[in-house]
Coordinates of C-alpha atoms in Angstrom, one line a residue:
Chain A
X14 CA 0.0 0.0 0.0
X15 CA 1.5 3.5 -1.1
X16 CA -0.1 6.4 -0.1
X17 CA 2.6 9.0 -0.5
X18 CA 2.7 11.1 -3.8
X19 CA 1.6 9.8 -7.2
X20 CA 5.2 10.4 -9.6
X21 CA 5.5 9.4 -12.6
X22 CA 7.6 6.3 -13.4
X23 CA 10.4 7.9 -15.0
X24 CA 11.3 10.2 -12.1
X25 CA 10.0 7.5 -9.3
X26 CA 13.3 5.1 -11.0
X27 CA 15.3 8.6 -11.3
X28 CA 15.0 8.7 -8.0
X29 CA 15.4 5.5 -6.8
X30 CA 18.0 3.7 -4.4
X31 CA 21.2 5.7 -4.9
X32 CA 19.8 8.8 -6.1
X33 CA 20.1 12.3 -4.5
X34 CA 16.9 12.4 -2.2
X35 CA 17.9 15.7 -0.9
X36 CA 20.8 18.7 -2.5
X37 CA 21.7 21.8 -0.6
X38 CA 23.7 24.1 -2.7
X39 CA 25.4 27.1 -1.3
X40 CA 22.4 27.6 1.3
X41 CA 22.5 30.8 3.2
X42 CA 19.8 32.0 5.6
X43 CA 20.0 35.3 8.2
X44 CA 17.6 36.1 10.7
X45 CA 18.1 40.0 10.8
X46 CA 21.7 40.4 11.7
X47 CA 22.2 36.7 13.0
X48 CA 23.8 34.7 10.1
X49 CA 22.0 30.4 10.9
X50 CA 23.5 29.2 7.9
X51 CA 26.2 30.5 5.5
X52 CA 27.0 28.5 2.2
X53 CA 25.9 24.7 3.2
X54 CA 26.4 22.3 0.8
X55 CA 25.7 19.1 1.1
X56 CA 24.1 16.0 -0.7
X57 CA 21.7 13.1 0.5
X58 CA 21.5 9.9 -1.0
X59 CA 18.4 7.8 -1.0
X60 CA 18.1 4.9 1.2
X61 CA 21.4 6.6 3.6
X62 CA 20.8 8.8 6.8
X63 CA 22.5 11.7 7.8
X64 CA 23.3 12.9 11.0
X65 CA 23.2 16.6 11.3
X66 CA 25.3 17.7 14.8
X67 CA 26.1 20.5 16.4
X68 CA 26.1 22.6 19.6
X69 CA 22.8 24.5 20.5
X70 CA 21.8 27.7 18.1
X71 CA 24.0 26.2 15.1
X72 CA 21.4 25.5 12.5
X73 CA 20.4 21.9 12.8
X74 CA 16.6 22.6 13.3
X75 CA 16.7 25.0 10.9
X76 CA 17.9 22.7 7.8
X77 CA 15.2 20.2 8.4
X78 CA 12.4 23.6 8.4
X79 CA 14.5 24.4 4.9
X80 CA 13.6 21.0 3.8
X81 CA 10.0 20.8 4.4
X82 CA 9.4 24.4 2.7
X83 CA 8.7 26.1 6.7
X84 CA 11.8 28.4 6.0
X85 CA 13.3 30.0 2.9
X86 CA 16.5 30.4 2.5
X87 CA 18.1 33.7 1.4
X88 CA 20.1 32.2 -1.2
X89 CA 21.0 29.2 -2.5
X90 CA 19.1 26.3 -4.0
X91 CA 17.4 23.2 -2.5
X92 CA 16.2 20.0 -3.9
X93 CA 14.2 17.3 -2.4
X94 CA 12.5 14.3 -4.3
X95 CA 13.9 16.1 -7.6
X96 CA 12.0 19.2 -6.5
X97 CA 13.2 22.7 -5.8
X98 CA 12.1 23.8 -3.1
X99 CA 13.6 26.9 -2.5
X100 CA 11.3 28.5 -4.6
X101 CA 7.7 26.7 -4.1
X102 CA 4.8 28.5 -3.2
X103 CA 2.8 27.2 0.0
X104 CA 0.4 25.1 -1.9
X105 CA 3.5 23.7 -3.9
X106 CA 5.0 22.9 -1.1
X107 CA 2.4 20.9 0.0
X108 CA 2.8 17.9 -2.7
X109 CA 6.1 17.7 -1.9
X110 CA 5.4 17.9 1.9
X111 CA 3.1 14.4 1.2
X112 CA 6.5 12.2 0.9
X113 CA 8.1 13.5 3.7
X114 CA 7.4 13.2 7.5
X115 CA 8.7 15.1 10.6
X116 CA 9.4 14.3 14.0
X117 CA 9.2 17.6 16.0
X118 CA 11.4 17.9 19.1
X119 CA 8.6 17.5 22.0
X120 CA 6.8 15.4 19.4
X121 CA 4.5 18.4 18.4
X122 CA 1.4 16.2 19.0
X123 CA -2.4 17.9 18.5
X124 CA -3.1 17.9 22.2
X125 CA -7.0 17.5 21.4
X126 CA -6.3 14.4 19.5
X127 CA -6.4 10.6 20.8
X128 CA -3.3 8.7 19.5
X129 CA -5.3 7.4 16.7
X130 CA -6.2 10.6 15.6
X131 CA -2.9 11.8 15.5
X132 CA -1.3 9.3 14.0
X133 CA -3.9 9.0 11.4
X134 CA -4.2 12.8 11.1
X135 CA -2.2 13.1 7.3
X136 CA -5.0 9.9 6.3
X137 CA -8.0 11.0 7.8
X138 CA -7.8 14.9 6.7
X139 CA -6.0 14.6 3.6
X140 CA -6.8 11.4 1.7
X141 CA -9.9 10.1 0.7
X142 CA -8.6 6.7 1.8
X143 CA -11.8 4.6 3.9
X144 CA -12.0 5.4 8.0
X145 CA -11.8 1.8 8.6
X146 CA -8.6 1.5 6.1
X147 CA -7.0 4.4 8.2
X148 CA -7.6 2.6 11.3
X149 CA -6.6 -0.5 10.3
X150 CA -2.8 1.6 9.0
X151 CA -3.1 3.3 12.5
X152 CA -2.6 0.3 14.3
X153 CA -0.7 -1.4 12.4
X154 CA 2.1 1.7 12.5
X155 CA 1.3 1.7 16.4
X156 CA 2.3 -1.8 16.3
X157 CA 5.3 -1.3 14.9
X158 CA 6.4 0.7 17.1
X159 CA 5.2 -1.2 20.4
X160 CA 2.5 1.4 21.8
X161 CA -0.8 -0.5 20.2
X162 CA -2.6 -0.5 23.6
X163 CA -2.2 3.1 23.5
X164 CA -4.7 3.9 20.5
X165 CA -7.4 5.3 22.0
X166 CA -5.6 7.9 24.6
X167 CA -4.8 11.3 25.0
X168 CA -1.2 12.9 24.3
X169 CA -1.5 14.3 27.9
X170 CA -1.5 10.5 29.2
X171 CA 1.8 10.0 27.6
X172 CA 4.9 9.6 29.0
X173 CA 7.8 11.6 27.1
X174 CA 9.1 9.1 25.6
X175 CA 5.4 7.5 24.3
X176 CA 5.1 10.8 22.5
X177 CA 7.8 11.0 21.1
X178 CA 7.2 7.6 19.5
X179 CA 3.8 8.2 18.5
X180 CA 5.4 11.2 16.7
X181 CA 7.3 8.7 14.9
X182 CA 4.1 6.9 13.9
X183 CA 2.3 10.4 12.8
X184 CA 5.1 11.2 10.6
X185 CA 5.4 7.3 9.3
X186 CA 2.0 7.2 8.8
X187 CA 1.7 7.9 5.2
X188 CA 4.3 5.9 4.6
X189 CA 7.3 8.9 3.1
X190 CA 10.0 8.3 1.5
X191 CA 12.2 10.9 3.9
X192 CA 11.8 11.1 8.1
X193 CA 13.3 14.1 9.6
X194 CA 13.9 13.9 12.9
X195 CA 14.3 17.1 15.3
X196 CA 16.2 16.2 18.3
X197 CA 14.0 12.8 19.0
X198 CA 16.2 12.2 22.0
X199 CA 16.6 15.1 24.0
X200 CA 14.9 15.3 26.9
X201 CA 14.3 11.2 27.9
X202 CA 16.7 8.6 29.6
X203 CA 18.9 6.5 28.3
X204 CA 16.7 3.3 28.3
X205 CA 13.8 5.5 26.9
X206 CA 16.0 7.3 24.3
X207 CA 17.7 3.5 23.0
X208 CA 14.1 2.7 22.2
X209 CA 13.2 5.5 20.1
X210 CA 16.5 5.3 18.2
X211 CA 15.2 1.6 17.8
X212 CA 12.2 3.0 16.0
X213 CA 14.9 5.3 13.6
X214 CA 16.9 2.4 13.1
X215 CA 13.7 -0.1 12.0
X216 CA 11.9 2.6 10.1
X217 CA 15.7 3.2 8.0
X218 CA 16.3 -0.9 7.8
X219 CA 12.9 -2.2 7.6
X220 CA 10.9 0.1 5.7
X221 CA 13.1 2.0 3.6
X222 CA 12.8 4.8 4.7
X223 CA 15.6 7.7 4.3
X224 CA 16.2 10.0 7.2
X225 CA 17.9 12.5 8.2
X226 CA 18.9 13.2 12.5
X227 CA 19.3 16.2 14.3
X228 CA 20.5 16.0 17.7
X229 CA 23.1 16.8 19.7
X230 CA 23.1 13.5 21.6
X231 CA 26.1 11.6 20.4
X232 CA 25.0 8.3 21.8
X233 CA 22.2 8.2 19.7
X234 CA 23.9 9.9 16.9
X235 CA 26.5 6.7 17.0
X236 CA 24.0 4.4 17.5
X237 CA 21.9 5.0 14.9
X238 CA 24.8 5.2 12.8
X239 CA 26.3 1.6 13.7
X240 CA 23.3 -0.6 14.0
X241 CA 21.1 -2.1 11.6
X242 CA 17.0 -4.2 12.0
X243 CA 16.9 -7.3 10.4
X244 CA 13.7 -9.3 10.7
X245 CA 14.8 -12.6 11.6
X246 CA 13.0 -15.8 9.9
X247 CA 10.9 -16.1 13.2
X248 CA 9.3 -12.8 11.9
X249 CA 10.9 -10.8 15.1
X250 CA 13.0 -8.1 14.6
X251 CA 16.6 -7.6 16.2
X252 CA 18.7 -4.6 16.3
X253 CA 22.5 -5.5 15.8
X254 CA 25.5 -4.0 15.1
X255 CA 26.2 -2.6 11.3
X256 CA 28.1 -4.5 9.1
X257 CA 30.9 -1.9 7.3
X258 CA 28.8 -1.2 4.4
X259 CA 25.6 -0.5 5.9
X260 CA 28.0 1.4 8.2
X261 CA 28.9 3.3 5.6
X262 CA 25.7 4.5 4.6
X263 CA 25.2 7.2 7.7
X264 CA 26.8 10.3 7.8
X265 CA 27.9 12.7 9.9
X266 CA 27.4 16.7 9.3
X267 CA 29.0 18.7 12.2
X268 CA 27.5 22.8 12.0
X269 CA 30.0 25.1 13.2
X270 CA 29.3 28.9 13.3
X271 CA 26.7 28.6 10.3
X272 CA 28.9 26.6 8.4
X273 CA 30.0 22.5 7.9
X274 CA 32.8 21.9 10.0
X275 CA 32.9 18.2 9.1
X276 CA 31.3 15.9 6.6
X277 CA 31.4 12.2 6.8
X278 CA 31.0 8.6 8.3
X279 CA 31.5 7.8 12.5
X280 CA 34.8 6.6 12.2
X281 CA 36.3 9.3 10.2
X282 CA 34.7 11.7 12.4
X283 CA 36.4 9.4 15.8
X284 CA 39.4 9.6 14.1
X285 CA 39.6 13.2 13.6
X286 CA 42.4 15.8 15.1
X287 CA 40.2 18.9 14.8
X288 CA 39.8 20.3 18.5
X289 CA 36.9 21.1 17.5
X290 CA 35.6 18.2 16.7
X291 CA 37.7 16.1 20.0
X292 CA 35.9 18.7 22.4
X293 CA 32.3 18.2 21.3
X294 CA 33.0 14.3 20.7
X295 CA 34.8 14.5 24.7
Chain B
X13 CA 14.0 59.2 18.5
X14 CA 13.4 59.5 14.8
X15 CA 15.1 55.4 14.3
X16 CA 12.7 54.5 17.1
X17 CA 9.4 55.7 15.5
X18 CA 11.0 54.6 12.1
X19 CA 11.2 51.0 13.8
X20 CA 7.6 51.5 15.3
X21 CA 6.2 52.6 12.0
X22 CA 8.3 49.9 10.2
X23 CA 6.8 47.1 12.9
X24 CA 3.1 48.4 12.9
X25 CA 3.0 48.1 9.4
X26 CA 4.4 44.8 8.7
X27 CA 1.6 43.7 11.3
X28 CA -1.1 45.2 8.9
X29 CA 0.2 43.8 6.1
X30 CA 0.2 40.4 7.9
X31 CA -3.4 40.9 9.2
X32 CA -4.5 42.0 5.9
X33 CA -2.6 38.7 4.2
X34 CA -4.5 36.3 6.7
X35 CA -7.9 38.1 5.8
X36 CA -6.7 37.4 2.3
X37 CA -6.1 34.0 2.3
X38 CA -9.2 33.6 5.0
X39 CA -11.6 34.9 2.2
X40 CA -9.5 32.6 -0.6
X41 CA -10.1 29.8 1.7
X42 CA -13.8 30.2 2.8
X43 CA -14.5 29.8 -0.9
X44 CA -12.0 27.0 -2.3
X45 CA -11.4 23.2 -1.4
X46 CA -10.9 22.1 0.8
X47 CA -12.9 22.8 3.9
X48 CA -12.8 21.0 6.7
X49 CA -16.7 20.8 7.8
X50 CA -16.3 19.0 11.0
X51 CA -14.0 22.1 12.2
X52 CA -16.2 24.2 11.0
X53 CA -19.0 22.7 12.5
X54 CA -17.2 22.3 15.9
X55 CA -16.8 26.2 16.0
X56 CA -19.9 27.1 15.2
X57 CA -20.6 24.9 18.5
X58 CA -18.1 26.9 20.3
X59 CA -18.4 30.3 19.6
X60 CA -22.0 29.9 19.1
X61 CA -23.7 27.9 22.0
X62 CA -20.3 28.4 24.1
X63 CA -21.1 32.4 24.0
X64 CA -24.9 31.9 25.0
X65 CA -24.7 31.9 28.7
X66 CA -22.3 35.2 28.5
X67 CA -24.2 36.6 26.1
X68 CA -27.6 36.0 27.6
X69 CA -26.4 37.9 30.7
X70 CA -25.1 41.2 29.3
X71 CA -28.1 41.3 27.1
X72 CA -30.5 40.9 29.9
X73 CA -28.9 43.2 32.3
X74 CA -28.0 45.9 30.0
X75 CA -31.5 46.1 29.2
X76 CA -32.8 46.2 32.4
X77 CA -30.4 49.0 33.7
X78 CA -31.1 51.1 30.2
X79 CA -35.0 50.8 31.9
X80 CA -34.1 51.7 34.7
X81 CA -31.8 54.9 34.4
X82 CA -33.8 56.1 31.7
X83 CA -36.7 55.5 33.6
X84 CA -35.8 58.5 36.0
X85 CA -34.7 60.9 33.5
X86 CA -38.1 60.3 31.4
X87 CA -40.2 61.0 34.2
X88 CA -38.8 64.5 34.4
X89 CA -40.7 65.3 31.0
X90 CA -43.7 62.7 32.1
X91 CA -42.8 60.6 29.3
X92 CA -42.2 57.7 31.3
X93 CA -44.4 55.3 28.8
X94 CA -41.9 55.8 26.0
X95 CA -39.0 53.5 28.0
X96 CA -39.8 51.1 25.8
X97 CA -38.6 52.8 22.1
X98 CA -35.6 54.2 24.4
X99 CA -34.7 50.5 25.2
X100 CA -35.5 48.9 22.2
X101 CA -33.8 51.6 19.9
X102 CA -30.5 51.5 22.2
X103 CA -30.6 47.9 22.1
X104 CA -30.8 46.8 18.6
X105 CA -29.0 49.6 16.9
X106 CA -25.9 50.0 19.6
X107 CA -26.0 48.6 22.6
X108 CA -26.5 45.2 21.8
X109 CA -24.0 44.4 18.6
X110 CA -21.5 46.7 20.8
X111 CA -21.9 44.5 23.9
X112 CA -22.0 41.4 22.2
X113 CA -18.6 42.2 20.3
X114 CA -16.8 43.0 23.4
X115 CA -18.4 39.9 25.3
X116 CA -17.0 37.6 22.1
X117 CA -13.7 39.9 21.9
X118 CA -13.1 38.8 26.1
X119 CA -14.7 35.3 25.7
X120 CA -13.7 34.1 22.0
X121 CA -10.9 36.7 21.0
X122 CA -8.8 35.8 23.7
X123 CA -9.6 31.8 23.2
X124 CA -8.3 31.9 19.7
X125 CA -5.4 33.9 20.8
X126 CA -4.0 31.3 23.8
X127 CA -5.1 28.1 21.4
X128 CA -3.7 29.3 18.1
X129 CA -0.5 30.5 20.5
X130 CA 0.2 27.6 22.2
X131 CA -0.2 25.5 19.3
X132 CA 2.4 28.1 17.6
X133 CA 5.0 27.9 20.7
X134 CA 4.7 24.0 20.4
X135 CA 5.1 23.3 17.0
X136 CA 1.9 22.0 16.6
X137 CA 0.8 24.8 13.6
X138 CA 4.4 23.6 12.0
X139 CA 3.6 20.0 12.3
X140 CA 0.2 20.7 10.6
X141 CA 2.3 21.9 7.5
X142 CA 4.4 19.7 7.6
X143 CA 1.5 17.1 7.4
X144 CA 0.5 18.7 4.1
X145 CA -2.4 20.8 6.2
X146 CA -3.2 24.9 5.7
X147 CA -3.2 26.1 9.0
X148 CA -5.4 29.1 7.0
X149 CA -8.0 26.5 6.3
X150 CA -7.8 24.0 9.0
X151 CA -7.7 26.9 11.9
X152 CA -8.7 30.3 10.7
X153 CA -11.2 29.5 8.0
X154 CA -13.7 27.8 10.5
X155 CA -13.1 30.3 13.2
X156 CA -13.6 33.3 11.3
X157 CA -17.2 31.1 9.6
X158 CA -18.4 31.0 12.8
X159 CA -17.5 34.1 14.4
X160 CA -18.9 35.8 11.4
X161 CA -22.1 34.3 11.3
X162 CA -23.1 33.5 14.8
X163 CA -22.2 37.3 16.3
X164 CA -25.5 38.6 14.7
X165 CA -27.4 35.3 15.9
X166 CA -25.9 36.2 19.4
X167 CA -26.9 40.3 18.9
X168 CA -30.3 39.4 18.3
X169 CA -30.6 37.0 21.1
X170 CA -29.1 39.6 23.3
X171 CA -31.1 42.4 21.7
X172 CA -34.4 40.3 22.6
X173 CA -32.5 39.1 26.4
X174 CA -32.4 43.0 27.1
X175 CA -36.0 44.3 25.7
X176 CA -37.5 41.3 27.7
X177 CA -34.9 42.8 30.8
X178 CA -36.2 46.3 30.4
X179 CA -40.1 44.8 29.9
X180 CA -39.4 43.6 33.7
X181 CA -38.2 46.4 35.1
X182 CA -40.6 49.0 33.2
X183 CA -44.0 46.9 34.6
X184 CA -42.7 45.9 38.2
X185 CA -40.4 48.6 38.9
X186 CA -41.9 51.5 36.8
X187 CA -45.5 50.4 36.5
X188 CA -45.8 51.4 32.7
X189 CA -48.5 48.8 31.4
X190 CA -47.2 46.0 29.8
X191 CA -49.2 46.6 26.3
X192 CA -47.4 50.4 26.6
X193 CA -44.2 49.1 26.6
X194 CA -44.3 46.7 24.0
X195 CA -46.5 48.9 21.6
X196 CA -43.9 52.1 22.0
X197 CA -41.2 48.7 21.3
X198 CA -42.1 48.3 18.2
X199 CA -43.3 52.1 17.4
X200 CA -39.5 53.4 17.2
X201 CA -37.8 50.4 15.0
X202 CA -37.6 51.3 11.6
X203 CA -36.2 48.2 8.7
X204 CA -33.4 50.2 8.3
X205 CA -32.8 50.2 12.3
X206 CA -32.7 46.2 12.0
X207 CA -30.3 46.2 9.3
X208 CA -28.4 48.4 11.2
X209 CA -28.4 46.2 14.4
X210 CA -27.6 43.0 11.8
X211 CA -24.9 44.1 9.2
X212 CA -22.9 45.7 12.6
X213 CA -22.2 42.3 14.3
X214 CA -21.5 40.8 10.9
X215 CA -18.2 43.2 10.7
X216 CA -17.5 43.1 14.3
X217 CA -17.8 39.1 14.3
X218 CA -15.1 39.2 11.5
X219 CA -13.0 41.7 13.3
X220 CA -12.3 40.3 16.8
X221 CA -12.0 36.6 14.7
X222 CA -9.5 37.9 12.1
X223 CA -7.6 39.8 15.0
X224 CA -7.5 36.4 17.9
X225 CA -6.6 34.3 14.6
X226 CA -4.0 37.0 13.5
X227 CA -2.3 37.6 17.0
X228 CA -2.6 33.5 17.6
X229 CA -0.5 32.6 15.0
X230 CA 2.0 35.0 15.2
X231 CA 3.0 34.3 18.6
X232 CA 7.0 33.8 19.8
X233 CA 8.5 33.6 23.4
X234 CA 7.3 30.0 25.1
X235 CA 4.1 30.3 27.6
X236 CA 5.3 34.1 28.1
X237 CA 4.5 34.6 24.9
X238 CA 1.1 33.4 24.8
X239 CA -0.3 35.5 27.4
X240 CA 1.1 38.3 25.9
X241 CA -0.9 37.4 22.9
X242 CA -4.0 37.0 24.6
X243 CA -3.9 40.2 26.5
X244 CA -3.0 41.7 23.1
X245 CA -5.6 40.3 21.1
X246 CA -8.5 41.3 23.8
X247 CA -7.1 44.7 24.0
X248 CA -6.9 44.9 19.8
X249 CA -10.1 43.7 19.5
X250 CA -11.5 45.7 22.3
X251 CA -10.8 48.8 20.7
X252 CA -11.2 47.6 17.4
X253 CA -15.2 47.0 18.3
X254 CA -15.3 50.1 19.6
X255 CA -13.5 51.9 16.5
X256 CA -15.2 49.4 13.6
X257 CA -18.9 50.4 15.6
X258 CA -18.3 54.1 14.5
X259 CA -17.3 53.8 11.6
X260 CA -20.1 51.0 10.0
X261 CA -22.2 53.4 12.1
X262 CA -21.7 56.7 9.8
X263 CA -21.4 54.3 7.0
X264 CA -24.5 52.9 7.4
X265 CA -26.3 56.6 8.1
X266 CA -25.7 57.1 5.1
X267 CA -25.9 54.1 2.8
X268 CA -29.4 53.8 4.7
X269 CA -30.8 57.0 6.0

């Protein structure tokens, strides 16, 4: 079942596995005299994650609202899907909005919605897809990620960590092709916070899904980055250590006074001499 | 002193062409797909029904005290009889769109404002975008539907509330007969006077909506910043009733009269 936006053929194998999913090119955004972001660059592949990091105030959040079309950028260019962005009216922006979800820091729930009703918000309002079809995708994306019981309560009646995962389901509902995830850790334990990096690592494995972290939490960061789901021939699902290659396919992006201060995978960025780098990674 | 009021001027501007962008796209969306009827039909529930009870008892006791007061002063000329057209023309050509408007700018204005604020401050508005909703549609459209249409629904309930309030007090209190005082009721209102006392809460219904929806959504600062945005939007829309009242009024003097 896809539900996500209707391309046509050519473009849907364009932009298959291995295909830029997302381009920045020489983005540069100001508020007043503040200066976020000056000349990023950077390239996403389909399928890969990236891992945006950085100390508080650098940016991070602010790519991820460039993405989705919730900021402009002063200059520069910005694709997504094979779309530019940059440019798109509001209403534009919302076709390209249907193939991406986003997982607010606090979760962002609608605090006058049950569970179900967030999760299934993108499928009740904005399809035409059957109430009892929506339900039946609601649970089956609570399910997945272990809060089925929960269906029927109030955000208010969540712990922290419970919302943030039914964010995950609201923004996996619709099954995108991108996640973008807005500092899904911050805030909850360690136990709590392994679990929701769980979710991001299952969603990545499991359902294909491309993604793209902002945190400043370097344990989940590395986490995310060196495990990989499999579903195991007993139809359970285990979370394991990354082989090289899969390994391979996160990558880091450290922000730095509005600009990239490092691009690449977890062990180059452990291996790296930049103080920098060593006293954020300390 | 001339960058500050430079920066005031530049600020208070950039709000009115904000305010008058959200009435833009309210009007674009009232009128184009999609609409969300449930939401629609949710605030027609709230501002509507929600506003009775407030409504109901301004109306009443406005209208009792206009009977009252101008009770005394009428019996100076020995025209106490005539408290009837006094109330009845006060009511439904002033009193009663004005009171109703500031009752919905304390009660509804102020509402919008703290929902549509905290809903800002939490990311919720941006999580509706980013879910491929309008926040213009989903959350103003409805709001500004209802507000619209139920404020003269709620004048003329309040219009009636107060003639009924100044009926009481004019037969108990003043002993005018009761046929007196509804005959000199009806005597005073002219079709134009009920047009009057209609089209008025139509514009203020739209005012205090467009004003709570405006200030809601462009709130900024946490929980601090959303009381400041409800104080703001009563106070706005307070005035705004007030202002908006005088001018429809020498509009309508002359469009009608």
């Amino acid at each position: 079942m896809a539900f996500a936006t209707a391309r046509s053929p050519e473009l849907d194998e364009a932009l298959g596995p291995g295909s830029p999913i997302v381009v920045f090119d020489k983005v540069s955004l100001a508020f007043d005299d503040k200066v976020v972001l000056r000349d990023i660059s950077f390239t996403m592949i389909a399928g890969h994650t990236k891992i945006i990091l950085g100390a508080s105030g650098s940016g991070k959040s602010t790519i991820l609202k460039l993405i989705l079309g919730l900021l402009r950028p002063d200059s520069g260019l910005i694709w997504v899907n094979g779309e530019r962005v940059d440019l798109m009216s509001e209403s534009e922006l919302m076709r390209v909005r249907a193939d991406l979800g986003m997982v607010f820091q606090e979760g962002a729930l609608f605090d006058s919605l049950t569970v179900a009703e967030n999760v299934g918000y993108k499928l009740y309002e904005e399809t035409d897809m059957p109430l009892d079809a929506v339900r039946r995708r609601v649970e089956e994306v609570l399910g997945f990620i272990g809060l089925g019981e929960y269906i029927d309560r109030m955000p208010s009646e969540l712990s922290g960590g419970q919302r943030r995962r039914v964010a995950i389901a609201r923004a996996m509902s619709a099954k995108p092709r991108l996640l973008l995830y807005d500092e899904p850790t911050t805030g909850l334990d360690p136990i709590t916070a392994t679990t929701v990096d769980h979710e991001i690592i299952k969603l990545r494995d499991l359902e294909n899904v491309s993604s793209i972290l902002v945190t400043h939490q370097l344990r989940d960061a590395f986490y995310v980055a060196t495990h990989e789901a499999i579903r195991r021939d007993d139809g359970l699902i285990q979370i394991r250590p990354a082989d090289a290659d899969k390994a391979e396919e996160a990558e880091f992006i450290m922000l730095k006074d509005g600009g990239i201060a490092f691009e690449g995978h977890a062990a180059d960025l452990r291996a790296s001499s930049d103080p920098y780098l060593k006293t954020f990674l300390s | 002193m001339l960058t500050l009021l430079s920066s005031w001027l530049k600020a208070a501007l950039l709000e009115l062409q904000e305010y008058v962008r959200l009435q833009a796209a309210t009007m674009r969306g009232a009128v184009t797909r999609p609409l969300y009827f449930h939401d629609i039909v949710e605030q027609f529930e709230q501002i509507g029904i929600g506003s009775l009870t407030v409504v109901l008892l301004t109306g009443f006791f406005t209208g009792a005290v206009l009977a009252l007061q101008t009770g005394i002063t009428l019996d100076q000329f020995g025209a106490r009889p005539f408290v009837g057209r006094l109330v009845s023309a006060s009511m439904i050509k002033e009193l009663g769109p004005v009171l109703t408007g500031l009752m919905l700018a304390g009660r509804v204005g102020s509402g919008i404002a703290a929902e549509l604020g905290s809903m800002m401050v939490t990311d919720q508005i941006n999580a509706l975008r980013a879910l491929g909703t309008d926040p213009v549609r989903k959350l103003v459209v409805p709001r500004v539907l209802a507000g619209t249409l139920m404020a003269p629904v709620l004048t003329v309930i309040a219009d009636t509330v107060g003639i009924i309030g100044g009926w009481l007090i004019a037969v108990f209190q003043l002993r005018v007969a009761s046929s007196l005082y509804w005959t000199s009721v009806v005597e005073v209102l002219y079709l134009e006077d009920l047009w009057m006392g209609l089209i008025k809460p139509v514009c203020l219904g739209f005012v205090i909506v467009t004003i709570g929806c405006h200030v809601g959504l462009r709130t900024h600062g946490g929980t601090q910043g959303v009381g400041r945005a409800t104080t703001n939007a009563v106070v706005a829309s307070s005035v705004a009733v007030i202002a908006v009242d005088f001018f429809i009024t020498r509009l309508l003097i002359t469009l009608l009269f």
